[in-house]
Every structure is written in C-alpha cells, then in structure tokens.
Amino acid sequence: MKLLNNIILVSTMVLVLLGKAEETKAQKHTFALGDSTFLLDNKPFQIISGEIHYPRVPREAWRQRMQMAKAMGLNTIGTYVFWNLHEPEKNKFDFSGNNDIAEFVRIAKEEGLWVILRPSPYVCAEWEFGGYPYWLQNEKGLVVRSKESQYLKEYETYIKAVGKQLAPLQINHGGNILMVQVENEYGSYSNDKEYLAINKKMFIDAGFDGLLYTCDPEKDLSDGHLPGLLPAINGQDDPAIVKSKIKALNAGKGPFFIAEWYPAWFDWWVTPHHTVPADKYTAKLDAVLKAGMSINMYMFHGGSTRDFMNGANDKDTTPYEPQISSYDYDAPLDEAGNATDKFMQFRAVIQRNLAAGQTLPEVPAAKPSMVIPEIQFQAAVRLADLLSAPTKHEKPLTFEDLNQAYGFVWYRSTLQGGKTGVLKIKALRDYAIIMVNGKRVGTLDRRNAQDSLSLTLPAGKVTLDILVENLGRVNFGPNLLKNKKGITEYVSFAGTEIQNWDMFKFPFTEVQSLKFKSAAQADGTPVLKKGNFNLNQVADTYLDMRKWGKGMVWVNGKNLGRYWEIGPQQTLYLPAEWLKRGKNEIVVLELNKPEQKTLSSLAKPILDSIKNEEK
C-alpha cells in the first residue's frame, strides 16, 4: 500500500509539473509595438485579420467559419463585444450559448487564430442602439459616450464583467487576444481626451493590461486618438497616407494598422443590395500587404442579424433607414459561410504575399443547401386574441417606460365616433398598424415620414388600436441619444389629444409557449401561424418570403430575423445547425398578409429584389 501511495504521489507531482510546463509554454508569447511593425515574440508580425461577430453566426458554426478564415490566409479574427447582449437588463448578465464570447475566443485559439477584441460599450456595427442596452435610457440624466457619472457607473459595471470573461485570454496571460480596442470611432462623435483617458483606465482596471489601441476614420483620426495608445485608421488603404497619418500621431512611428478595411457595405430596407467586384480591391489589398501593413477586413464574414438586433441609420439630413436581417455585406465569406469569388481572389493575393515556403490550407468544400418541402400551417392565432394584463396610463407610454426592449406594443383607447378627421401620431417610432373596431384601416411608417391618416369613424363609442413595431434603434450619428421607441409623444384625432390608454406588451422573446388554435379568423389584422415540417436530412436552406408581407420567423424556437416584401432581402437564411432530422416547428408573425397559408424555400438566397411600396 505504501508503494502504491508513493507511485500515486510521484504521478501527481509529474502531472503538476507537466501542467506548469504547459502553462509556461502557453505564456511564452509576447506582443509589442515596433517602430514600423508589430512584434510577436520579438519578431515582426503582420496582422491579416477579418471581422466575424459571434452573435451573427450560430455557435455550432463558429469553428467552421474560423477554418474558412484560415483557408483564405487570415491569421487573426476581429470581433466586437455587444453590451446589450451581455447585460440585457440592468445587472443581469448573460455569457451563455451564442453569447459565450470566451468560448468563441478559445475556439479561435484552437484553430490557430489570434484575436483582436473590441469591447467598447459603443460598437456601431449596424446593431441595435450601437450595442447599448435599451435600459440606459431609463437612467435619469444618463448620457452615453460622455463623462456623465451615471453612464460611467454603468459602463464600469459592464466592462468589469467583460474583463472577468476575457482578460485572462489576453496574450500576456497565455491567451490569443493580441490587442484590445478602447472606445470605437470616438473621433466621429467628439474629441474629449479626458473621456478617452477614463476609458483607458476602466479597461486597465477591468484587467485589460495588454496592448490597447484606438481606431477612427481618416478625417477623425486626431479627435479619436488618445496619446500613448496606438492609433489605427479605418477606411483608408493607400499605404503612403496610412503611414503619414499614423506617424503624425505616434511620434513618427508605426506600426501601421488599418483597423477597418471595407470590401463592401451593409444594406437597409428598400435600397439595392450593396456589391463591389473583388477586382476593385485586390490591388489595394496587395499594396497594403506588400507595404508590410496590418489589416482587419470589415467584414470577412457578416452572417445574419437575428432577433430584433438590427440597427438603423438616421441623420438630420436623411430619413430613418432600418437595416435588413441579412448581414451578408458582400463579404468574402457569404451569409452561410461559403467562399465567394471575392474570397478566392483575396486568398490569391494573400498567398502571393506569404513568406517563402508558406502555403495556405485547402479551401473546404461549400456547405450543402437544400429545398425543404412546402410548409402548411396547421394553427394560427390573431395577435388581438393574445391581449391580456394591460398597463394603463393617461398618455401612451414608450417601450422604455414599459421596460420593454424590443418587439411590439399594442396601444388601445376609446373615443367618440361619428366624425371625420386626421389621426396623428406625434413622433412615431417606428411602424404602426391602425385598427378601428377591430378592422385594419391603414399603416404609418417612420421611414416615409408618415405620421397621419384621415379617418371616418362610425357613430358611437369607437375602439382605436395601434400596433407599433420597434424597427431598430439608431446605431450611429447625432440621433444616438434620441432612441426611445413606440408612441413617444401623443396621439390626436381631429385636433384633440386622445387619452386613457391600455398598453399590451409583445416582446416576443419566445413563441413556443403561445396558445394556437386550429383556425383563426382572417380579418386582415396581424396573426401568428404555426406549422411543422419533417426532414430526412439537414442542410442550409432559405425561406422564400416573396408571397408574404412583413414580419418575423422562428424555427425550433430560434428567431431568424425580419422579412419585408419591400426588399432587397426576400429570403431568410435558415442554418443547418438549427434544423433536425424528423419534426421541426416553425412560427411566422405576419403583419400585413395574414391570408398566407403556405411557405416554400430555396437553395439560394434572394438579397437584391426590391418591390415598389404602396403609398
């Protein structure tokens, strides 16, 4: 027994020593700034990075997307961290499932990729509220991107929670995070160096004690830079200009990092799909790589903006423009994770610029796609039949007043009929379906600056219903601080303000618990439809929404995003990872064409088909 105990003791000591050796081995890397290049283990290192956002890709597909990145020649992945995902409600944090960013980073390491981390509370990213959680607007006096005390308090709580997840994964702690970005294009917003210094201190206090940097577009580079941090440039790929601009802010030195290099652009509703041929970029990429500069492609792979997470453009000189669900971006890797012609051309450029003897992995075969059998909907329920437990108030309340982040709010009031007049919703945010005595009478759309509708009301007491959809909070520009949703001021009819409202919340955080009926009355009002379909095999597919009007789709409880017949997106990407052999469940929320009864699919997406809008 004594001999056995000694053997166990020796074995344990060997394992401990091996563990420490592995730990030492893992921590051997260093990453620093040279005068003209980055230094990895004291040797020049050129970052060839591409952006992938973990929430825009099913967790089950993260590894496949990273393998594709390696096959194109990338050695690094860039990603934002999204505050509104990780703290959806105040002091309630979520780093699980598709929000498990630490696992995303660890998988990148397993696949031989470095990571550039961008955990600024503000991300832009064509993402709802630029990444800010909606509830910040309920904190009295809070001003985002400022030194206002309440904002800094919430910011600090958030960044420390992120630090607990990710600071241990920095390269100086044995991980694969090379650099961490402080704020995000702040120079496009303001130029307060004291505020930037507070950001830096918060990051360090949260455990981000490695290499920190800032990034800004060329024209805003000086305003967004904090002396002492590496300045990186966005949207400029002329090597001479990049060197000149960065040297001017960095004591005549590099390294030279293009933090956002755009191979194409994003889309919003009723605007043509943005595409740019690869040959417009290959020479520029070649020039940057030959100059020894580092680069991060925004995006390498866009994926999809699911749930209610799309943002919107809104400037004082342009209309409100909510973005579509597809974040294909005409990127090198398409929405489903397959190599495009742009991928192959960029890969050839990177291959030419590799050191002698280096080769790239083979490009994996394209993922299979399929057409699934036509879906018949067996059950339905009118949204009007789901109204219960209203919040009552003299005036209509916003989503924020109701402590509701996303989705829809149904507003109901009663007024005296027997007259004709104009119904006006002051400051509608964003899309409204108007119903009188249960019948649909029209829609109003913020995109088209519509806030009024002429109505003739029947005699007697009239029930007025208004279903309002949050189409996505602004993610960039001067109106970032004007992001409340719903009916944000008042409703009037024939010049008189309507009062005494019932409000019903429809956040649609899930739909599987809803009670459906075998049939629902088709009265033209919004409806939810449920169906099942059986599969013998699984593969990617694209739901063909061209016969439908406007709404959202859930498959097996997963929200696939919004569809809208106005285009340009006419399909919804349904990833194989969210399908299963046998029975699958689908739920569709249809706002404008509740008579639809079947849904088909395609093996390829339709991302560039615009329909004329009905005025």
XYZ file of C-alpha atoms in Angstrom:
615
model
C 0.000 0.000 0.000
C 2.861 2.356 0.876
C 4.442 1.660 -2.526
C 1.116 2.356 -4.225
C 0.776 5.644 -2.338
C 4.300 6.663 -3.379
C 3.531 5.851 -7.002
C 0.373 7.958 -6.831
C 2.287 10.820 -5.185
C 5.042 10.740 -7.817
C 2.467 10.545 -10.621
C 0.621 13.518 -9.195
C 3.835 15.553 -8.984
C 4.682 14.671 -12.587
C 1.226 15.788 -13.729
C 1.553 19.056 -11.791
C 4.991 19.684 -13.303
C 3.693 18.872 -16.794
C 0.767 21.234 -16.200
C 3.098 24.005 -15.128
C 5.299 23.316 -18.141
C 2.252 23.584 -20.410
C 1.215 26.785 -18.621
C 4.713 28.212 -19.084
C 4.625 27.164 -22.729
C 1.238 28.850 -23.192
C 2.518 32.063 -21.656
C 5.712 32.307 -23.654
C 4.302 34.648 -26.331
C 4.851 38.394 -26.230
C 3.243 41.065 -28.379
C 4.574 44.597 -28.630
C 4.896 47.671 -30.826
C 7.965 48.065 -33.015
C 8.817 51.250 -34.848
C 7.182 50.069 -38.062
C 5.581 46.719 -37.324
C 4.068 44.644 -34.570
C 6.435 42.305 -32.759
C 5.279 38.800 -31.864
C 7.912 37.142 -29.688
C 10.246 39.992 -30.711
C 9.857 39.156 -34.421
C 7.975 41.255 -37.000
C 4.354 40.136 -37.309
C 1.819 41.275 -39.902
C -1.793 41.034 -38.755
C -4.042 39.767 -41.550
C -7.397 39.836 -39.832
C -11.071 39.591 -40.694
C -14.099 40.571 -38.640
C -16.604 37.910 -37.518
C -19.277 38.744 -34.946
C -20.121 35.774 -32.733
C -23.857 36.590 -32.328
C -24.300 36.780 -36.105
C -23.160 33.158 -36.521
C -24.734 30.092 -34.848
C -22.436 28.914 -32.065
C -22.363 25.478 -33.685
C -20.808 27.055 -36.809
C -18.107 29.214 -35.177
C -15.365 26.690 -35.831
C -16.308 26.236 -39.493
C -16.178 29.993 -40.092
C -12.743 30.166 -38.470
C -11.461 27.299 -40.597
C -12.601 29.252 -43.641
C -10.713 32.288 -42.323
C -7.535 30.214 -42.107
C -8.126 28.911 -45.629
C -8.265 32.463 -47.010
C -4.988 33.279 -45.300
C -6.130 35.153 -42.208
C -4.095 34.768 -39.052
C -6.405 36.819 -36.803
C -10.128 37.356 -36.135
C -11.632 40.675 -35.022
C -14.879 40.976 -33.085
C -16.898 43.489 -31.138
C -18.408 42.713 -27.739
C -22.094 43.654 -27.532
C -23.268 45.246 -24.279
C -26.981 44.789 -24.990
C -26.495 41.040 -25.390
C -24.465 40.583 -22.235
C -26.451 42.893 -19.929
C -29.937 42.866 -21.486
C -31.413 44.131 -18.215
C -29.565 46.124 -15.576
C -27.201 43.934 -13.520
C -28.417 40.761 -15.264
C -25.535 39.329 -17.277
C -25.548 36.622 -19.940
C -22.418 34.988 -21.367
C -24.093 31.710 -22.289
C -24.981 29.993 -25.559
C -24.418 32.236 -28.552
C -23.259 34.952 -26.129
C -20.320 32.846 -24.880
C -17.636 35.069 -26.317
C -14.896 33.496 -24.200
C -15.584 30.186 -25.933
C -15.508 31.981 -29.305
C -12.023 33.247 -28.450
C -10.883 29.834 -27.223
C -12.095 28.146 -30.419
C -10.105 30.694 -32.412
C -7.013 29.683 -30.444
C -7.672 26.008 -31.128
C -7.884 26.847 -34.827
C -4.552 28.703 -34.709
C -6.015 32.207 -34.900
C -5.194 35.318 -32.904
C -7.996 37.685 -31.832
C -8.391 41.450 -31.860
C -11.004 42.317 -29.232
C -13.276 45.347 -29.481
C -15.224 45.571 -26.192
C -16.067 49.259 -26.285
C -19.575 49.844 -24.879
C -20.374 51.514 -28.215
C -19.871 49.322 -31.292
C -21.983 50.875 -34.093
C -21.864 47.624 -36.173
C -25.314 48.190 -37.743
C -26.510 46.840 -34.396
C -29.479 47.918 -32.252
C -28.602 51.160 -30.392
C -24.977 50.688 -31.440
C -24.700 47.939 -28.828
C -26.068 49.923 -25.902
C -28.795 48.216 -23.833
C -32.166 49.923 -24.093
C -32.467 50.399 -20.312
C -29.727 53.027 -20.256
C -32.396 55.434 -21.496
C -34.338 54.869 -18.262
C -31.431 56.045 -16.095
C -32.243 59.654 -15.254
C -29.739 62.091 -16.736
C -27.597 59.382 -18.330
C -25.688 60.493 -21.449
C -23.837 57.811 -23.404
C -20.265 58.427 -24.614
C -19.726 61.110 -22.017
C -18.250 61.798 -18.575
C -21.732 61.904 -17.042
C -21.466 59.977 -13.767
C -24.380 57.575 -14.186
C -23.122 56.458 -17.602
C -19.609 55.903 -16.279
C -21.002 53.869 -13.385
C -22.960 51.543 -15.687
C -20.053 51.403 -18.145
C -17.674 50.358 -15.360
C -20.004 47.591 -14.166
C -20.260 46.261 -17.712
C -16.587 46.398 -18.652
C -15.562 44.654 -15.421
C -17.982 41.820 -16.212
C -16.457 41.556 -19.683
C -12.976 41.641 -18.177
C -13.741 38.647 -15.974
C -14.616 36.687 -19.110
C -11.877 37.849 -21.439
C -8.912 39.484 -19.667
C -7.406 36.058 -18.840
C -7.391 35.274 -22.576
C -5.002 38.098 -23.499
C -1.650 37.097 -24.967
C 0.233 38.404 -21.929
C -1.774 35.926 -19.826
C -1.238 32.946 -22.108
C -4.212 33.527 -24.386
C -4.636 34.599 -28.007
C -6.061 38.143 -27.708
C -3.375 40.348 -29.262
C -4.906 43.785 -28.762
C -7.935 45.438 -27.188
C -9.679 48.484 -28.674
C -10.621 51.413 -26.427
C -13.892 53.144 -27.479
C -14.870 52.899 -31.156
C -14.519 55.635 -33.757
C -14.946 58.167 -30.989
C -13.463 60.903 -33.185
C -16.590 60.739 -35.357
C -18.599 61.672 -32.277
C -16.438 64.000 -30.162
C -12.857 64.798 -29.116
C -12.797 64.730 -25.308
C -9.356 63.364 -24.360
C -10.301 63.239 -20.685
C -13.189 60.929 -21.562
C -10.843 58.699 -23.584
C -8.411 58.585 -20.659
C -11.260 57.448 -18.401
C -11.971 54.691 -20.926
C -8.365 53.566 -20.830
C -8.296 53.432 -17.032
C -11.547 51.467 -16.936
C -10.142 48.910 -19.361
C -6.971 48.501 -17.294
C -8.961 48.240 -14.070
C -11.077 45.542 -15.734
C -7.916 43.512 -16.375
C -7.137 44.560 -19.939
C -3.472 45.234 -19.242
C -2.037 44.326 -22.632
C -1.788 46.393 -25.798
C -4.602 48.961 -26.155
C -5.437 50.983 -29.285
C -7.972 53.413 -30.756
C -9.419 53.437 -34.283
C -11.076 56.172 -36.333
C -11.781 57.178 -39.921
C -9.042 59.267 -41.508
C -10.792 62.615 -41.087
C -11.488 61.930 -37.390
C -8.211 60.244 -36.509
C -6.805 63.043 -34.388
C -10.041 63.651 -32.468
C -10.423 59.995 -31.511
C -6.812 59.287 -30.570
C -5.529 59.162 -27.009
C -1.796 59.960 -26.796
C 0.113 56.940 -25.577
C -2.127 54.451 -27.371
C -1.599 53.102 -30.867
C -3.763 54.989 -33.392
C -5.342 52.790 -36.075
C -7.109 54.040 -39.191
C -10.431 52.991 -40.752
C -11.431 53.124 -44.396
C -8.075 54.208 -45.837
C -5.822 51.780 -47.730
C -3.291 53.994 -49.507
C -0.015 52.946 -47.806
C 1.529 56.409 -48.075
C -1.494 58.110 -46.484
C -1.815 55.463 -43.771
C 1.841 55.881 -42.809
C 1.650 59.665 -42.856
C -1.493 59.859 -40.720
C -0.359 57.360 -38.103
C 3.174 58.759 -37.871
C 1.757 62.231 -37.269
C 0.015 60.979 -34.117
C 2.538 58.382 -32.999
C 5.860 60.222 -32.684
C 6.847 59.440 -36.259
C 6.461 55.701 -35.757
C 4.195 52.758 -36.541
C 3.043 50.067 -36.508
C 0.578 50.736 -39.294
C -2.813 49.130 -38.754
C -5.921 49.531 -40.929
C -8.477 48.569 -38.295
C -11.483 48.532 -40.645
C -10.948 47.828 -44.337
C -14.254 47.627 -46.196
C -14.573 45.073 -49.027
C -18.231 46.145 -49.475
C -21.098 47.532 -47.373
C -24.312 46.748 -45.472
C -27.944 47.011 -46.612
C -31.153 48.657 -45.410
C -34.743 48.185 -46.473
C -35.853 49.211 -49.967
C -32.284 50.028 -51.057
C -30.364 47.924 -53.623
C -28.055 45.248 -52.225
C -24.538 46.667 -51.992
C -21.986 44.745 -54.011
C -18.481 45.647 -55.177
C -16.446 43.387 -57.501
C -13.368 41.809 -55.960
C -11.084 43.264 -58.619
C -11.821 46.733 -57.206
C -9.982 45.665 -54.037
C -7.331 43.109 -54.945
C -4.688 45.641 -55.994
C -5.328 47.670 -52.828
C -5.006 44.596 -50.631
C -1.815 43.633 -52.434
C -0.329 47.094 -51.927
C -1.128 47.092 -48.208
C 0.351 43.648 -47.648
C 3.467 44.410 -49.704
C 3.992 47.535 -47.590
C 4.078 45.304 -44.503
C 0.988 46.912 -43.019
C -1.540 45.098 -40.850
C -5.192 44.974 -41.774
C -8.615 43.931 -40.461
C -11.311 43.323 -43.086
C -14.732 44.595 -42.042
C -16.403 42.231 -42.728
C -14.665 38.958 -43.604
C -17.949 37.237 -42.776
C -21.089 39.164 -41.903
C -23.627 36.447 -41.141
C -27.137 37.423 -40.060
C -28.589 39.980 -37.645
C -31.273 37.920 -35.969
C -33.838 38.537 -33.240
C -34.509 42.310 -33.081
C -30.850 43.344 -33.198
C -30.633 45.355 -36.415
C -29.737 49.000 -36.064
C -30.723 51.953 -38.240
C -29.286 54.974 -39.995
C -30.771 58.310 -39.024
C -29.251 61.707 -39.571
C -30.964 65.063 -39.580
C -30.411 65.303 -43.340
C -31.548 61.768 -44.244
C -34.605 59.612 -43.477
C -34.703 56.852 -40.888
C -33.310 53.693 -42.520
C -33.582 50.415 -40.566
C -31.178 47.700 -41.685
C -32.169 44.298 -43.017
C -31.656 40.935 -41.316
C -29.039 39.643 -43.733
C -25.580 40.962 -42.918
C -24.108 39.289 -45.992
C -22.169 42.519 -46.642
C -20.940 41.132 -49.986
C -18.109 39.858 -47.783
C -15.518 37.269 -48.854
C -17.442 34.629 -46.905
C -21.163 34.722 -47.673
C -24.019 34.703 -45.163
C -23.982 30.896 -44.948
C -20.201 30.657 -44.560
C -19.241 29.696 -48.102
C -16.309 31.027 -50.116
C -17.194 33.619 -52.764
C -15.234 34.804 -55.778
C -14.027 37.649 -53.566
C -12.740 35.062 -51.083
C -10.770 33.255 -53.786
C -9.285 36.442 -55.223
C -8.282 37.758 -51.790
C -6.804 34.366 -50.944
C -4.647 34.525 -54.084
C -3.371 37.976 -53.063
C -2.543 36.803 -49.534
C -0.826 33.677 -50.888
C 1.430 35.827 -53.082
C 2.475 37.835 -50.047
C 3.305 34.929 -47.737
C 6.864 34.226 -46.717
C 8.772 31.738 -48.888
C 7.710 28.179 -48.197
C 4.407 29.075 -46.563
C 1.224 27.637 -48.020
C -2.448 28.037 -47.173
C -4.837 25.238 -46.187
C -7.115 23.861 -48.878
C -10.434 25.678 -49.162
C -13.172 23.471 -47.664
C -15.981 22.460 -49.985
C -19.096 24.610 -49.998
C -21.714 23.616 -47.440
C -24.674 21.788 -48.981
C -28.019 23.559 -49.270
C -31.462 22.209 -49.986
C -35.093 22.974 -50.713
C -37.373 21.724 -47.955
C -40.938 20.511 -48.608
C -43.598 23.213 -48.791
C -44.792 24.050 -45.295
C -48.503 24.036 -44.485
C -49.604 25.993 -41.422
C -51.910 23.965 -39.202
C -52.620 26.524 -36.481
C -52.884 30.269 -36.005
C -53.819 32.946 -33.529
C -54.672 36.583 -34.045
C -52.500 38.970 -32.094
C -55.734 40.596 -30.905
C -56.661 37.313 -29.183
C -53.464 37.417 -27.110
C -54.190 40.744 -25.412
C -54.097 40.462 -21.618
C -52.992 42.324 -18.486
C -52.664 45.830 -19.927
C -50.667 48.678 -18.487
C -52.984 51.671 -18.104
C -51.938 55.299 -18.369
C -53.437 58.619 -19.329
C -50.853 59.055 -22.088
C -49.268 56.416 -24.329
C -46.058 55.049 -22.843
C -42.850 54.273 -24.714
C -41.193 50.858 -24.834
C -38.710 52.200 -22.302
C -41.496 53.368 -19.968
C -42.865 49.830 -20.149
C -39.426 48.295 -19.512
C -39.605 46.520 -22.859
C -36.513 46.333 -25.024
C -37.688 45.189 -28.457
C -40.625 43.844 -30.414
C -44.108 45.373 -30.445
C -46.511 47.284 -28.212
C -50.273 47.276 -28.788
C -51.932 50.583 -27.795
C -55.713 50.766 -27.245
C -58.034 53.640 -26.440
C -61.716 54.542 -26.848
C -63.095 57.698 -28.447
C -66.395 59.105 -29.570
C -67.110 58.353 -33.226
C -69.431 59.771 -35.818
C -66.921 62.187 -37.280
C -64.178 62.519 -39.882
C -60.710 63.800 -39.067
C -56.967 63.215 -39.140
C -55.427 60.695 -36.784
C -51.924 61.906 -35.930
C -49.178 60.055 -34.029
C -46.574 62.559 -32.908
C -43.047 61.081 -33.072
C -43.968 57.517 -34.065
C -41.104 55.079 -33.533
C -41.307 53.285 -35.954
C -44.086 51.405 -37.798
C -47.779 51.338 -36.900
C -50.818 49.335 -37.960
C -54.037 51.244 -37.247
C -57.287 49.393 -36.464
C -60.769 50.737 -35.761
C -63.295 48.466 -34.039
C -61.046 45.507 -34.839
C -60.686 46.273 -38.543
C -57.468 47.368 -40.191
C -57.660 50.900 -41.655
C -54.056 51.761 -42.530
C -50.366 51.873 -41.665
C -47.882 54.597 -40.784
C -44.156 54.304 -41.419
C -41.421 56.484 -39.944
C -39.150 55.714 -42.914
C -41.517 57.627 -45.150
C -42.151 60.409 -42.597
C -45.752 59.207 -42.249
C -47.464 60.213 -39.025
C -51.065 60.980 -40.071
C -54.085 59.192 -41.507
C -57.506 60.531 -42.498
C -60.321 58.519 -40.886
C -64.090 58.485 -40.843
C -65.220 56.941 -37.576
C -68.572 55.169 -37.207
C -71.110 56.509 -34.752
C -70.932 55.632 -31.085
C -68.004 54.503 -28.969
C -65.053 53.504 -31.137
C -62.124 51.258 -30.150
C -58.848 52.508 -31.590
C -55.976 50.000 -31.725
C -52.422 50.857 -32.789
C -49.762 48.135 -33.049
C -46.302 49.704 -33.032
C -43.124 47.929 -34.090
C -39.629 48.920 -32.996
C -37.741 48.616 -36.305
C -34.327 49.094 -34.672
C -32.697 51.877 -32.707
C -30.265 54.239 -34.413
C -26.682 52.974 -34.177
C -24.679 55.937 -35.446
C -24.725 59.702 -35.612
C -26.208 62.672 -33.756
C -29.542 60.957 -33.048
C -27.994 58.173 -30.987
C -29.401 59.906 -27.895
C -32.932 60.074 -29.364
C -33.700 56.389 -29.386
C -36.910 55.782 -27.463
C -39.497 53.562 -29.144
C -43.255 53.303 -29.536
C -45.540 56.316 -29.373
C -43.050 58.738 -27.921
C -45.265 61.846 -27.641
C -49.039 61.742 -28.229
C -51.926 60.667 -30.454
C -54.620 63.076 -31.608
C -57.786 62.824 -33.691
C -59.399 65.825 -35.357
C -57.046 68.059 -33.403
C -57.904 66.655 -29.956
C -55.389 64.608 -27.989
C -56.550 61.058 -27.201
C -56.105 59.991 -23.591
C -56.596 56.963 -21.348
C -54.619 54.152 -22.956
C -54.273 50.431 -22.402
C -50.894 49.060 -23.489
C -50.122 45.393 -24.179
C -46.542 44.176 -24.445
C -45.369 41.821 -27.202
C -41.592 41.452 -26.769
C -41.610 38.035 -28.482
C -38.578 36.829 -26.574
C -40.010 33.391 -27.292
C -43.068 31.998 -29.097
C -43.156 28.330 -28.120
C -45.422 28.917 -25.116
C -48.113 30.726 -27.120
C -51.559 29.100 -27.413
C -52.565 28.499 -31.030
C -55.918 27.465 -32.497
C -56.684 25.108 -35.363
C -58.020 28.116 -37.246
C -58.118 31.861 -36.757
C -60.492 34.368 -38.263
C -58.866 36.075 -41.253
C -59.840 39.692 -40.608
C -56.752 41.383 -42.036
C -55.159 42.030 -38.645
C -51.756 40.677 -37.541
C -51.559 36.957 -36.964
C -49.153 34.259 -35.754
C -49.101 30.996 -37.712
C -47.575 27.699 -36.653
C -46.636 24.679 -38.704
C -44.450 21.582 -38.695
C -42.252 20.040 -41.330
C -40.318 16.797 -41.396
C -36.792 16.313 -42.707
C -34.819 13.180 -43.558
C -31.604 15.194 -43.693
C -30.466 18.666 -42.704
C -28.685 21.316 -44.742
C -28.802 25.078 -45.137
C -31.908 26.489 -46.746
C -33.510 29.856 -47.423
C -37.153 30.552 -46.602
C -38.830 32.232 -49.581
C -40.850 35.142 -48.176
C -41.833 36.755 -51.507
C -45.540 35.946 -51.140
C -45.620 37.175 -47.562
C -45.828 40.765 -46.373
C -43.931 41.773 -43.255
C -42.969 40.010 -40.062
C -40.618 37.573 -38.354
C -39.915 33.832 -38.401
C -38.919 31.378 -35.662
C -37.759 27.813 -36.410
C -37.357 25.412 -33.498
C -37.503 28.414 -31.193
C -34.710 30.302 -32.998
C -35.555 33.785 -34.263
C -34.338 34.091 -37.874
C -34.947 37.840 -38.122
C -37.294 40.150 -40.005
C -38.678 39.863 -43.515
C -40.412 42.608 -45.514
C -41.713 42.363 -49.051
C -40.230 45.752 -49.992
C -36.786 44.088 -50.169
C -34.000 43.965 -51.109
C -33.914 40.811 -48.952
C -36.614 38.318 -49.943
C -35.316 35.194 -48.174
C -34.378 34.304 -44.610
C -31.292 32.158 -44.090
C -32.087 29.023 -42.078
C -28.831 27.376 -40.992
C -28.480 23.589 -40.969
C -27.292 23.802 -37.371
C -30.777 24.869 -36.262
C -32.615 22.099 -38.118
C -33.036 18.475 -37.057
C -33.974 15.189 -38.644
C -37.625 14.447 -38.084
C -40.122 17.032 -36.873
C -39.296 20.768 -36.976
C -41.547 23.602 -35.808
C -41.996 26.970 -37.495
C -43.840 30.081 -36.297
C -44.437 33.127 -38.501
C -45.634 36.521 -37.301
C -47.329 38.118 -40.309
C -48.451 41.736 -40.030
C -49.821 42.605 -43.456
C -50.860 39.438 -45.355
C -52.460 37.138 -42.779
C -54.217 35.172 -45.504
C -50.994 33.359 -46.460
C -51.166 29.626 -45.733
C -48.036 28.048 -47.206
C -44.311 28.745 -47.202
C -41.662 27.357 -49.543
C -37.881 27.563 -49.612
C -34.950 27.962 -51.977
C -31.419 26.584 -52.146
C -30.001 30.079 -52.707
C -30.771 33.487 -51.192
C -32.500 36.428 -52.842
C -30.838 39.571 -51.485
C -31.424 42.067 -54.305
C -35.095 42.291 -55.225
C -36.992 45.489 -54.453
C -40.774 45.862 -54.681
C -42.497 49.190 -55.088
C -44.074 50.294 -51.847
C -47.778 51.033 -51.583
C -48.261 54.649 -50.573
